[in-house]
């Protein structure tokens, strides 16, 4: 699957991040807990430079809990400040707020001793499209402060949100990078919805997903789609069988591949297939 995705507004977002960096105290980079490597834009580290950073792994409720524990240990071993969050039910939000304050504790105390008027911690929220930035901000703020949606590209410009007298958040549009050097990265991003389905071949994408799951979570798809066997079958063949079992039949008795593909992608993204992680720490050399 060839995916090239770098529309003009992504260039504008890159400039926006660079221009506003001097205004913030800490960067909160949001990753998808199911794909921590693929959802990490390599350009963000270059843009945010030496600013203190917190890595938030959102959508942890959709990820494989055992693999998430492995990621937590991996981040700790590398010295990263990382927090697993569910921006829907609020898991990890209190911990995130405390961590933002902790990172700036010395500066706050220094300002207090110098008699300077207290100002809130300013945090820039960054991440790829559809990773949950706006939903996270709304949960932190406790109100509908930022525009949200289940499609990438909802946030169009920067937004300052006052969380309290202690914290201000700068929401920014999602930013992808010019080219995916690793084919699997592009597939992972597409599967999880970071790239609009409208520009993709969803039958090929659903087939790719079944190829991956047949190796890592075979029991999940066998149970969900009532499959007899997936041994020695391609992802497309598994998709065909799933379509037949789900009654996705078009006129003439042909299997409606578009319909079953849309169903499979939706059920993966909503964890109806199961809590699944597509990346493990041992699969990569570095982040």
mmCIF file of C-alpha atoms in Angstrom:
data_model
loop_
_atom_site.group_PDB
_atom_site.id
_atom_site.type_symbol
_atom_site.label_atom_id
_atom_site.label_comp_id
_atom_site.label_asym_id
_atom_site.label_seq_id
_atom_site.Cartn_x
_atom_site.Cartn_y
_atom_site.Cartn_z
ATOM 1 C CA UNK A 1 0.000 0.000 0.000
ATOM 2 C CA UNK A 2 1.526 3.290 -1.138
ATOM 3 C CA UNK A 3 0.537 6.158 1.147
ATOM 4 C CA UNK A 4 1.816 9.691 0.607
ATOM 5 C CA UNK A 5 0.097 12.241 2.829
ATOM 6 C CA UNK A 6 1.405 15.766 3.323
ATOM 7 C CA UNK A 7 -1.269 18.379 2.525
ATOM 8 C CA UNK A 8 -0.561 22.083 2.753
ATOM 9 C CA UNK A 9 -2.054 22.561 6.209
ATOM 10 C CA UNK A 10 0.565 20.158 7.604
ATOM 11 C CA UNK A 11 3.293 22.600 6.553
ATOM 12 C CA UNK A 12 1.392 25.394 8.286
ATOM 13 C CA UNK A 13 1.107 23.275 11.435
ATOM 14 C CA UNK A 14 4.839 22.678 11.477
ATOM 15 C CA UNK A 15 5.453 26.432 11.348
ATOM 16 C CA UNK A 16 2.798 27.041 14.010
ATOM 17 C CA UNK A 17 4.511 24.629 16.406
ATOM 18 C CA UNK A 18 7.908 26.233 15.872
ATOM 19 C CA UNK A 19 6.602 29.774 16.289
ATOM 20 C CA UNK A 20 4.697 29.044 19.518
ATOM 21 C CA UNK A 21 7.303 26.859 21.203
ATOM 22 C CA UNK A 22 8.862 29.795 23.051
ATOM 23 C CA UNK A 23 5.511 30.522 24.698
ATOM 24 C CA UNK A 24 5.195 27.143 26.439
ATOM 25 C CA UNK A 25 6.899 25.447 29.378
ATOM 26 C CA UNK A 26 6.312 21.797 28.523
ATOM 27 C CA UNK A 27 5.361 19.717 25.481
ATOM 28 C CA UNK A 28 2.801 16.923 25.850
ATOM 29 C CA UNK A 29 3.222 14.499 22.953
ATOM 30 C CA UNK A 30 0.267 12.169 22.479
ATOM 31 C CA UNK A 31 0.804 8.745 20.937
ATOM 32 C CA UNK A 32 -1.615 5.921 20.179
ATOM 33 C CA UNK A 33 -1.025 3.192 22.795
ATOM 34 C CA UNK A 34 -1.661 0.537 20.131
ATOM 35 C CA UNK A 35 1.104 1.879 17.865
ATOM 36 C CA UNK A 36 3.566 3.951 19.946
ATOM 37 C CA UNK A 37 6.243 3.854 17.246
ATOM 38 C CA UNK A 38 4.126 4.438 14.158
ATOM 39 C CA UNK A 39 2.189 7.277 15.815
ATOM 40 C CA UNK A 40 5.352 9.144 16.827
ATOM 41 C CA UNK A 41 6.100 11.837 14.277
ATOM 42 C CA UNK A 42 9.903 11.931 13.943
ATOM 43 C CA UNK A 43 9.749 15.645 13.135
ATOM 44 C CA UNK A 44 8.230 16.589 16.494
ATOM 45 C CA UNK A 45 11.457 15.905 18.398
ATOM 46 C CA UNK A 46 13.287 18.259 16.038
ATOM 47 C CA UNK A 47 10.629 20.936 16.333
ATOM 48 C CA UNK A 48 10.240 20.826 20.129
ATOM 49 C CA UNK A 49 14.001 20.603 20.711
ATOM 50 C CA UNK A 50 15.009 20.756 24.383
ATOM 51 C CA UNK A 51 11.649 21.583 25.924
ATOM 52 C CA UNK A 52 10.598 19.308 28.813
ATOM 53 C CA UNK A 53 8.329 16.607 27.416
ATOM 54 C CA UNK A 54 5.678 14.186 28.653
ATOM 55 C CA UNK A 55 4.714 11.249 26.457
ATOM 56 C CA UNK A 56 1.030 10.354 26.740
ATOM 57 C CA UNK A 57 -0.085 6.993 25.359
ATOM 58 C CA UNK A 58 -3.751 7.561 24.676
ATOM 59 C CA UNK A 59 -6.461 5.002 23.861
ATOM 60 C CA UNK A 60 -4.904 2.597 26.349
ATOM 61 C CA UNK A 61 -8.379 1.046 26.762
ATOM 62 C CA UNK A 62 -8.125 -0.261 23.181
ATOM 63 C CA UNK A 63 -4.624 -1.694 23.556
ATOM 64 C CA UNK A 64 -3.416 -5.082 24.770
ATOM 65 C CA UNK A 65 -2.871 -4.562 28.509
ATOM 66 C CA UNK A 66 0.065 -6.968 28.723
ATOM 67 C CA UNK A 67 1.885 -5.265 25.870
ATOM 68 C CA UNK A 68 1.134 -1.840 27.349
ATOM 69 C CA UNK A 69 2.851 -2.965 30.558
ATOM 70 C CA UNK A 70 5.877 -3.887 28.456
ATOM 71 C CA UNK A 71 5.855 -0.437 26.903
ATOM 72 C CA UNK A 72 5.635 1.190 30.323
ATOM 73 C CA UNK A 73 8.764 -0.674 31.446
ATOM 74 C CA UNK A 74 10.527 0.196 28.196
ATOM 75 C CA UNK A 75 9.835 3.930 28.539
ATOM 76 C CA UNK A 76 10.948 3.897 32.167
ATOM 77 C CA UNK A 77 14.201 2.161 31.200
ATOM 78 C CA UNK A 78 14.890 4.866 28.606
ATOM 79 C CA UNK A 79 14.239 7.710 31.029
ATOM 80 C CA UNK A 80 11.043 8.948 29.336
ATOM 81 C CA UNK A 81 8.223 10.507 31.316
ATOM 82 C CA UNK A 82 5.288 8.442 30.059
ATOM 83 C CA UNK A 83 1.646 8.131 31.110
ATOM 84 C CA UNK A 84 -1.027 5.773 29.791
ATOM 85 C CA UNK A 85 -4.344 7.559 29.352
ATOM 86 C CA UNK A 86 -7.923 6.936 28.299
ATOM 87 C CA UNK A 87 -9.252 10.338 27.274
ATOM 88 C CA UNK A 88 -12.833 9.018 27.285
ATOM 89 C CA UNK A 89 -13.155 7.831 30.895
ATOM 90 C CA UNK A 90 -10.337 9.964 32.338
ATOM 91 C CA UNK A 91 -7.867 7.215 33.267
ATOM 92 C CA UNK A 92 -4.434 8.814 33.799
ATOM 93 C CA UNK A 93 -5.664 12.440 33.637
ATOM 94 C CA UNK A 94 -4.896 13.246 37.276
ATOM 95 C CA UNK A 95 -1.440 11.730 36.908
ATOM 96 C CA UNK A 96 -0.830 13.849 33.795
ATOM 97 C CA UNK A 97 -1.822 17.065 35.563
ATOM 98 C CA UNK A 98 0.466 16.273 38.476
ATOM 99 C CA UNK A 99 3.350 15.446 36.154
ATOM 100 C CA UNK A 100 3.002 18.776 34.330
ATOM 101 C CA UNK A 101 3.223 20.597 37.656
ATOM 102 C CA UNK A 102 6.141 18.445 38.836
ATOM 103 C CA UNK A 103 8.220 19.186 35.737
ATOM 104 C CA UNK A 104 7.929 22.916 36.410
ATOM 105 C CA UNK A 105 8.142 22.740 40.203
ATOM 106 C CA UNK A 106 11.625 24.245 40.378
ATOM 107 C CA UNK A 107 10.722 27.144 38.085
ATOM 108 C CA UNK A 108 7.545 27.859 40.016
ATOM 109 C CA UNK A 109 9.421 27.858 43.326
ATOM 110 C CA UNK A 110 12.181 30.065 41.873
ATOM 111 C CA UNK A 111 9.637 32.601 40.650
ATOM 112 C CA UNK A 112 7.901 32.557 44.024
ATOM 113 C CA UNK A 113 11.146 33.273 45.886
ATOM 114 C CA UNK A 114 11.857 36.178 43.568
ATOM 115 C CA UNK A 115 8.462 37.624 44.297
ATOM 116 C CA UNK A 116 7.223 37.209 40.771
ATOM 117 C CA UNK A 117 3.527 36.951 40.143
ATOM 118 C CA UNK A 118 2.522 33.314 39.745
ATOM 119 C CA UNK A 119 1.647 32.293 36.207
ATOM 120 C CA UNK A 120 0.139 28.999 35.079
ATOM 121 C CA UNK A 121 2.127 26.189 33.514
ATOM 122 C CA UNK A 122 1.716 26.413 29.749
ATOM 123 C CA UNK A 123 1.691 23.104 27.889
ATOM 124 C CA UNK A 124 1.650 22.516 24.136
ATOM 125 C CA UNK A 125 -0.330 19.449 23.042
ATOM 126 C CA UNK A 126 1.125 17.805 19.936
ATOM 127 C CA UNK A 127 0.524 14.612 17.999
ATOM 128 C CA UNK A 128 -0.633 13.100 14.744
ATOM 129 C CA UNK A 129 -4.233 13.432 13.481
ATOM 130 C CA UNK A 130 -6.965 11.474 15.275
ATOM 131 C CA UNK A 131 -4.753 10.448 18.180
ATOM 132 C CA UNK A 132 -7.138 12.083 20.649
ATOM 133 C CA UNK A 133 -5.594 15.469 21.399
ATOM 134 C CA UNK A 134 -8.838 17.426 21.617
ATOM 135 C CA UNK A 135 -10.649 14.716 23.576
ATOM 136 C CA UNK A 136 -7.767 14.669 26.048
ATOM 137 C CA UNK A 137 -7.866 18.434 26.463
ATOM 138 C CA UNK A 138 -11.603 18.372 27.066
ATOM 139 C CA UNK A 139 -11.168 15.705 29.727
ATOM 140 C CA UNK A 140 -8.364 17.670 31.430
ATOM 141 C CA UNK A 141 -10.391 20.870 31.331
ATOM 142 C CA UNK A 142 -13.602 19.123 32.376
ATOM 143 C CA UNK A 143 -15.608 20.728 29.608
ATOM 144 C CA UNK A 144 -16.012 20.804 25.843
ATOM 145 C CA UNK A 145 -13.221 23.277 25.162
ATOM 146 C CA UNK A 146 -11.708 21.864 21.980
ATOM 147 C CA UNK A 147 -13.319 20.597 18.804
ATOM 148 C CA UNK A 148 -13.361 16.804 18.595
ATOM 149 C CA UNK A 149 -14.191 14.208 15.985
ATOM 150 C CA UNK A 150 -13.557 10.647 14.923
ATOM 151 C CA UNK A 151 -11.885 11.702 11.676
ATOM 152 C CA UNK A 152 -8.398 13.204 11.306
ATOM 153 C CA UNK A 153 -8.083 16.918 10.679
ATOM 154 C CA UNK A 154 -10.760 18.318 13.020
ATOM 155 C CA UNK A 155 -8.511 20.864 14.773
ATOM 156 C CA UNK A 156 -7.568 23.496 12.184
ATOM 157 C CA UNK A 157 -5.708 26.127 14.190
ATOM 158 C CA UNK A 158 -4.145 26.699 17.571
ATOM 159 C CA UNK A 159 -6.413 27.071 20.596
ATOM 160 C CA UNK A 160 -5.501 28.170 24.119
ATOM 161 C CA UNK A 161 -7.547 26.482 26.833
ATOM 162 C CA UNK A 162 -7.535 27.551 30.494
ATOM 163 C CA UNK A 163 -7.720 24.411 32.603
ATOM 164 C CA UNK A 164 -7.367 26.191 35.929
ATOM 165 C CA UNK A 165 -5.320 28.934 37.509
ATOM 166 C CA UNK A 166 -2.389 26.506 37.360
ATOM 167 C CA UNK A 167 -2.476 25.079 33.825
ATOM 168 C CA UNK A 168 -3.045 26.414 30.310
ATOM 169 C CA UNK A 169 -3.044 24.147 27.269
ATOM 170 C CA UNK A 170 -2.249 24.983 23.657
ATOM 171 C CA UNK A 171 -4.105 22.658 21.305
ATOM 172 C CA UNK A 172 -2.582 22.289 17.835
ATOM 173 C CA UNK A 173 -3.651 20.555 14.625
ATOM 174 C CA UNK A 174 -2.364 17.047 13.990
ATOM 175 C CA UNK A 175 0.762 16.762 11.894
ATOM 176 C CA UNK A 176 1.977 13.845 9.805
ATOM 177 C CA UNK A 177 5.314 13.715 8.035
ATOM 178 C CA UNK A 178 6.193 13.866 4.333
ATOM 179 C CA UNK A 179 6.996 10.223 3.660
ATOM 180 C CA UNK A 180 6.620 6.900 5.450
ATOM 181 C CA UNK A 181 9.971 5.158 5.042
ATOM 182 C CA UNK A 182 8.610 1.969 6.577
ATOM 183 C CA UNK A 183 5.571 0.497 4.799
ATOM 184 C CA UNK A 184 4.292 -0.979 8.069
ATOM 185 C CA UNK A 185 4.159 2.491 9.649
ATOM 186 C CA UNK A 186 1.826 3.724 6.926
ATOM 187 C CA UNK A 187 -0.365 0.641 7.266
ATOM 188 C CA UNK A 188 -0.561 0.976 11.062
ATOM 189 C CA UNK A 189 -1.535 4.638 10.794
ATOM 190 C CA UNK A 190 -4.191 3.849 8.214
ATOM 191 C CA UNK A 191 -5.595 0.920 10.205
ATOM 192 C CA UNK A 192 -6.003 3.038 13.344
ATOM 193 C CA UNK A 193 -7.634 5.914 11.433
ATOM 194 C CA UNK A 194 -4.865 8.532 11.439
ATOM 195 C CA UNK A 195 -5.256 8.818 7.661
ATOM 196 C CA UNK A 196 -8.647 9.432 6.091
ATOM 197 C CA UNK A 197 -10.262 6.278 4.746
ATOM 198 C CA UNK A 198 -11.482 8.254 1.737
ATOM 199 C CA UNK A 199 -7.992 8.325 0.192
ATOM 200 C CA UNK A 200 -7.277 4.630 0.831
ATOM 201 C CA UNK A 201 -8.130 1.255 -0.665
ATOM 202 C CA UNK A 202 -10.033 -0.063 2.337
ATOM 203 C CA UNK A 203 -10.235 -3.620 0.962
ATOM 204 C CA UNK A 204 -6.452 -3.752 0.764
ATOM 205 C CA UNK A 205 -6.236 -2.137 4.196
ATOM 206 C CA UNK A 206 -8.630 -4.648 5.824
ATOM 207 C CA UNK A 207 -6.728 -7.481 4.125
ATOM 208 C CA UNK A 208 -3.476 -6.129 5.558
ATOM 209 C CA UNK A 209 -5.076 -5.984 8.999
ATOM 210 C CA UNK A 210 -6.133 -9.624 8.783
ATOM 211 C CA UNK A 211 -2.613 -10.577 7.644
ATOM 212 C CA UNK A 212 -1.250 -8.951 10.806
ATOM 213 C CA UNK A 213 -3.892 -10.342 13.153
ATOM 214 C CA UNK A 214 -3.623 -13.866 11.736
ATOM 215 C CA UNK A 215 -0.075 -13.900 13.106
ATOM 216 C CA UNK A 216 -0.462 -12.002 16.376
ATOM 217 C CA UNK A 217 -4.108 -12.479 17.405
ATOM 218 C CA UNK A 218 -5.491 -15.422 15.384
ATOM 219 C CA UNK A 219 -7.942 -16.474 18.098
ATOM 220 C CA UNK A 220 -9.523 -13.009 18.104
ATOM 221 C CA UNK A 221 -10.512 -13.013 14.448
ATOM 222 C CA UNK A 222 -11.511 -16.698 14.418
ATOM 223 C CA UNK A 223 -13.949 -16.043 17.252
ATOM 224 C CA UNK A 224 -15.247 -12.688 16.036
ATOM 225 C CA UNK A 225 -15.901 -13.749 12.447
ATOM 226 C CA UNK A 226 -16.741 -17.419 13.093
ATOM 227 C CA UNK A 227 -13.930 -18.699 10.885
ATOM 228 C CA UNK A 228 -13.212 -22.415 10.574
ATOM 229 C CA UNK A 229 -9.502 -22.030 9.953
ATOM 230 C CA UNK A 230 -7.113 -19.292 8.866
ATOM 231 C CA UNK A 231 -4.037 -21.478 8.414
ATOM 232 C CA UNK A 232 -2.205 -20.814 5.126
ATOM 233 C CA UNK A 233 -4.796 -18.222 4.083
ATOM 234 C CA UNK A 234 -4.044 -14.732 2.844
ATOM 235 C CA UNK A 235 -5.599 -11.699 4.469
ATOM 236 C CA UNK A 236 -7.867 -11.264 1.447
ATOM 237 C CA UNK A 237 -9.080 -14.866 1.678
ATOM 238 C CA UNK A 238 -9.818 -14.427 5.393
ATOM 239 C CA UNK A 239 -11.681 -11.218 4.580
ATOM 240 C CA UNK A 240 -13.766 -13.036 1.965
ATOM 241 C CA UNK A 241 -14.749 -15.718 4.468
ATOM 242 C CA UNK A 242 -15.576 -13.105 7.089
ATOM 243 C CA UNK A 243 -17.779 -11.317 4.547
ATOM 244 C CA UNK A 244 -19.607 -14.518 3.722
ATOM 245 C CA UNK A 245 -20.201 -15.316 7.396
ATOM 246 C CA UNK A 246 -21.456 -11.785 8.072
ATOM 247 C CA UNK A 247 -23.888 -11.917 5.163
ATOM 248 C CA UNK A 248 -22.149 -9.185 3.191
ATOM 249 C CA UNK A 249 -23.487 -10.403 -0.133
ATOM 250 C CA UNK A 250 -23.985 -8.128 -3.137
ATOM 251 C CA UNK A 251 -26.298 -8.707 -6.099
ATOM 252 C CA UNK A 252 -25.374 -11.811 -8.049
ATOM 253 C CA UNK A 253 -24.139 -13.582 -4.925
ATOM 254 C CA UNK A 254 -20.759 -11.820 -4.889
ATOM 255 C CA UNK A 255 -19.248 -10.914 -1.538
ATOM 256 C CA UNK A 256 -19.484 -7.174 -0.878
ATOM 257 C CA UNK A 257 -15.810 -6.602 -0.084
ATOM 258 C CA UNK A 258 -16.206 -2.880 0.529
ATOM 259 C CA UNK A 259 -18.894 -3.506 3.124
ATOM 260 C CA UNK A 260 -17.041 -6.209 5.065
ATOM 261 C CA UNK A 261 -13.833 -4.154 4.915
ATOM 262 C CA UNK A 262 -15.575 -1.147 6.460
ATOM 263 C CA UNK A 263 -17.052 -3.413 9.155
ATOM 264 C CA UNK A 264 -13.678 -4.985 10.010
ATOM 265 C CA UNK A 265 -11.884 -1.630 10.257
ATOM 266 C CA UNK A 266 -14.653 -0.171 12.419
ATOM 267 C CA UNK A 267 -14.634 -3.200 14.715
ATOM 268 C CA UNK A 268 -10.874 -3.055 15.092
ATOM 269 C CA UNK A 269 -10.930 0.654 15.942
ATOM 270 C CA UNK A 270 -13.673 0.166 18.535
ATOM 271 C CA UNK A 271 -11.937 -2.906 20.054
ATOM 272 C CA UNK A 272 -14.869 -5.181 19.200
ATOM 273 C CA UNK A 273 -12.342 -7.648 17.790
ATOM 274 C CA UNK A 274 -10.456 -7.376 21.075
ATOM 275 C CA UNK A 275 -7.885 -5.224 22.851
ATOM 276 C CA UNK A 276 -5.034 -5.283 20.371
ATOM 277 C CA UNK A 277 -1.572 -3.717 20.120
ATOM 278 C CA UNK A 278 0.174 -3.716 16.772
ATOM 279 C CA UNK A 279 3.647 -2.886 18.121
ATOM 280 C CA UNK A 280 5.838 -4.261 20.912
ATOM 281 C CA UNK A 281 9.072 -2.832 22.351
ATOM 282 C CA UNK A 282 11.031 -5.854 21.104
ATOM 283 C CA UNK A 283 9.924 -5.139 17.545
ATOM 284 C CA UNK A 284 11.918 -1.933 17.333
ATOM 285 C CA UNK A 285 15.476 -0.774 17.775
ATOM 286 C CA UNK A 286 14.742 2.695 19.041
ATOM 287 C CA UNK A 287 12.073 5.371 19.294
#
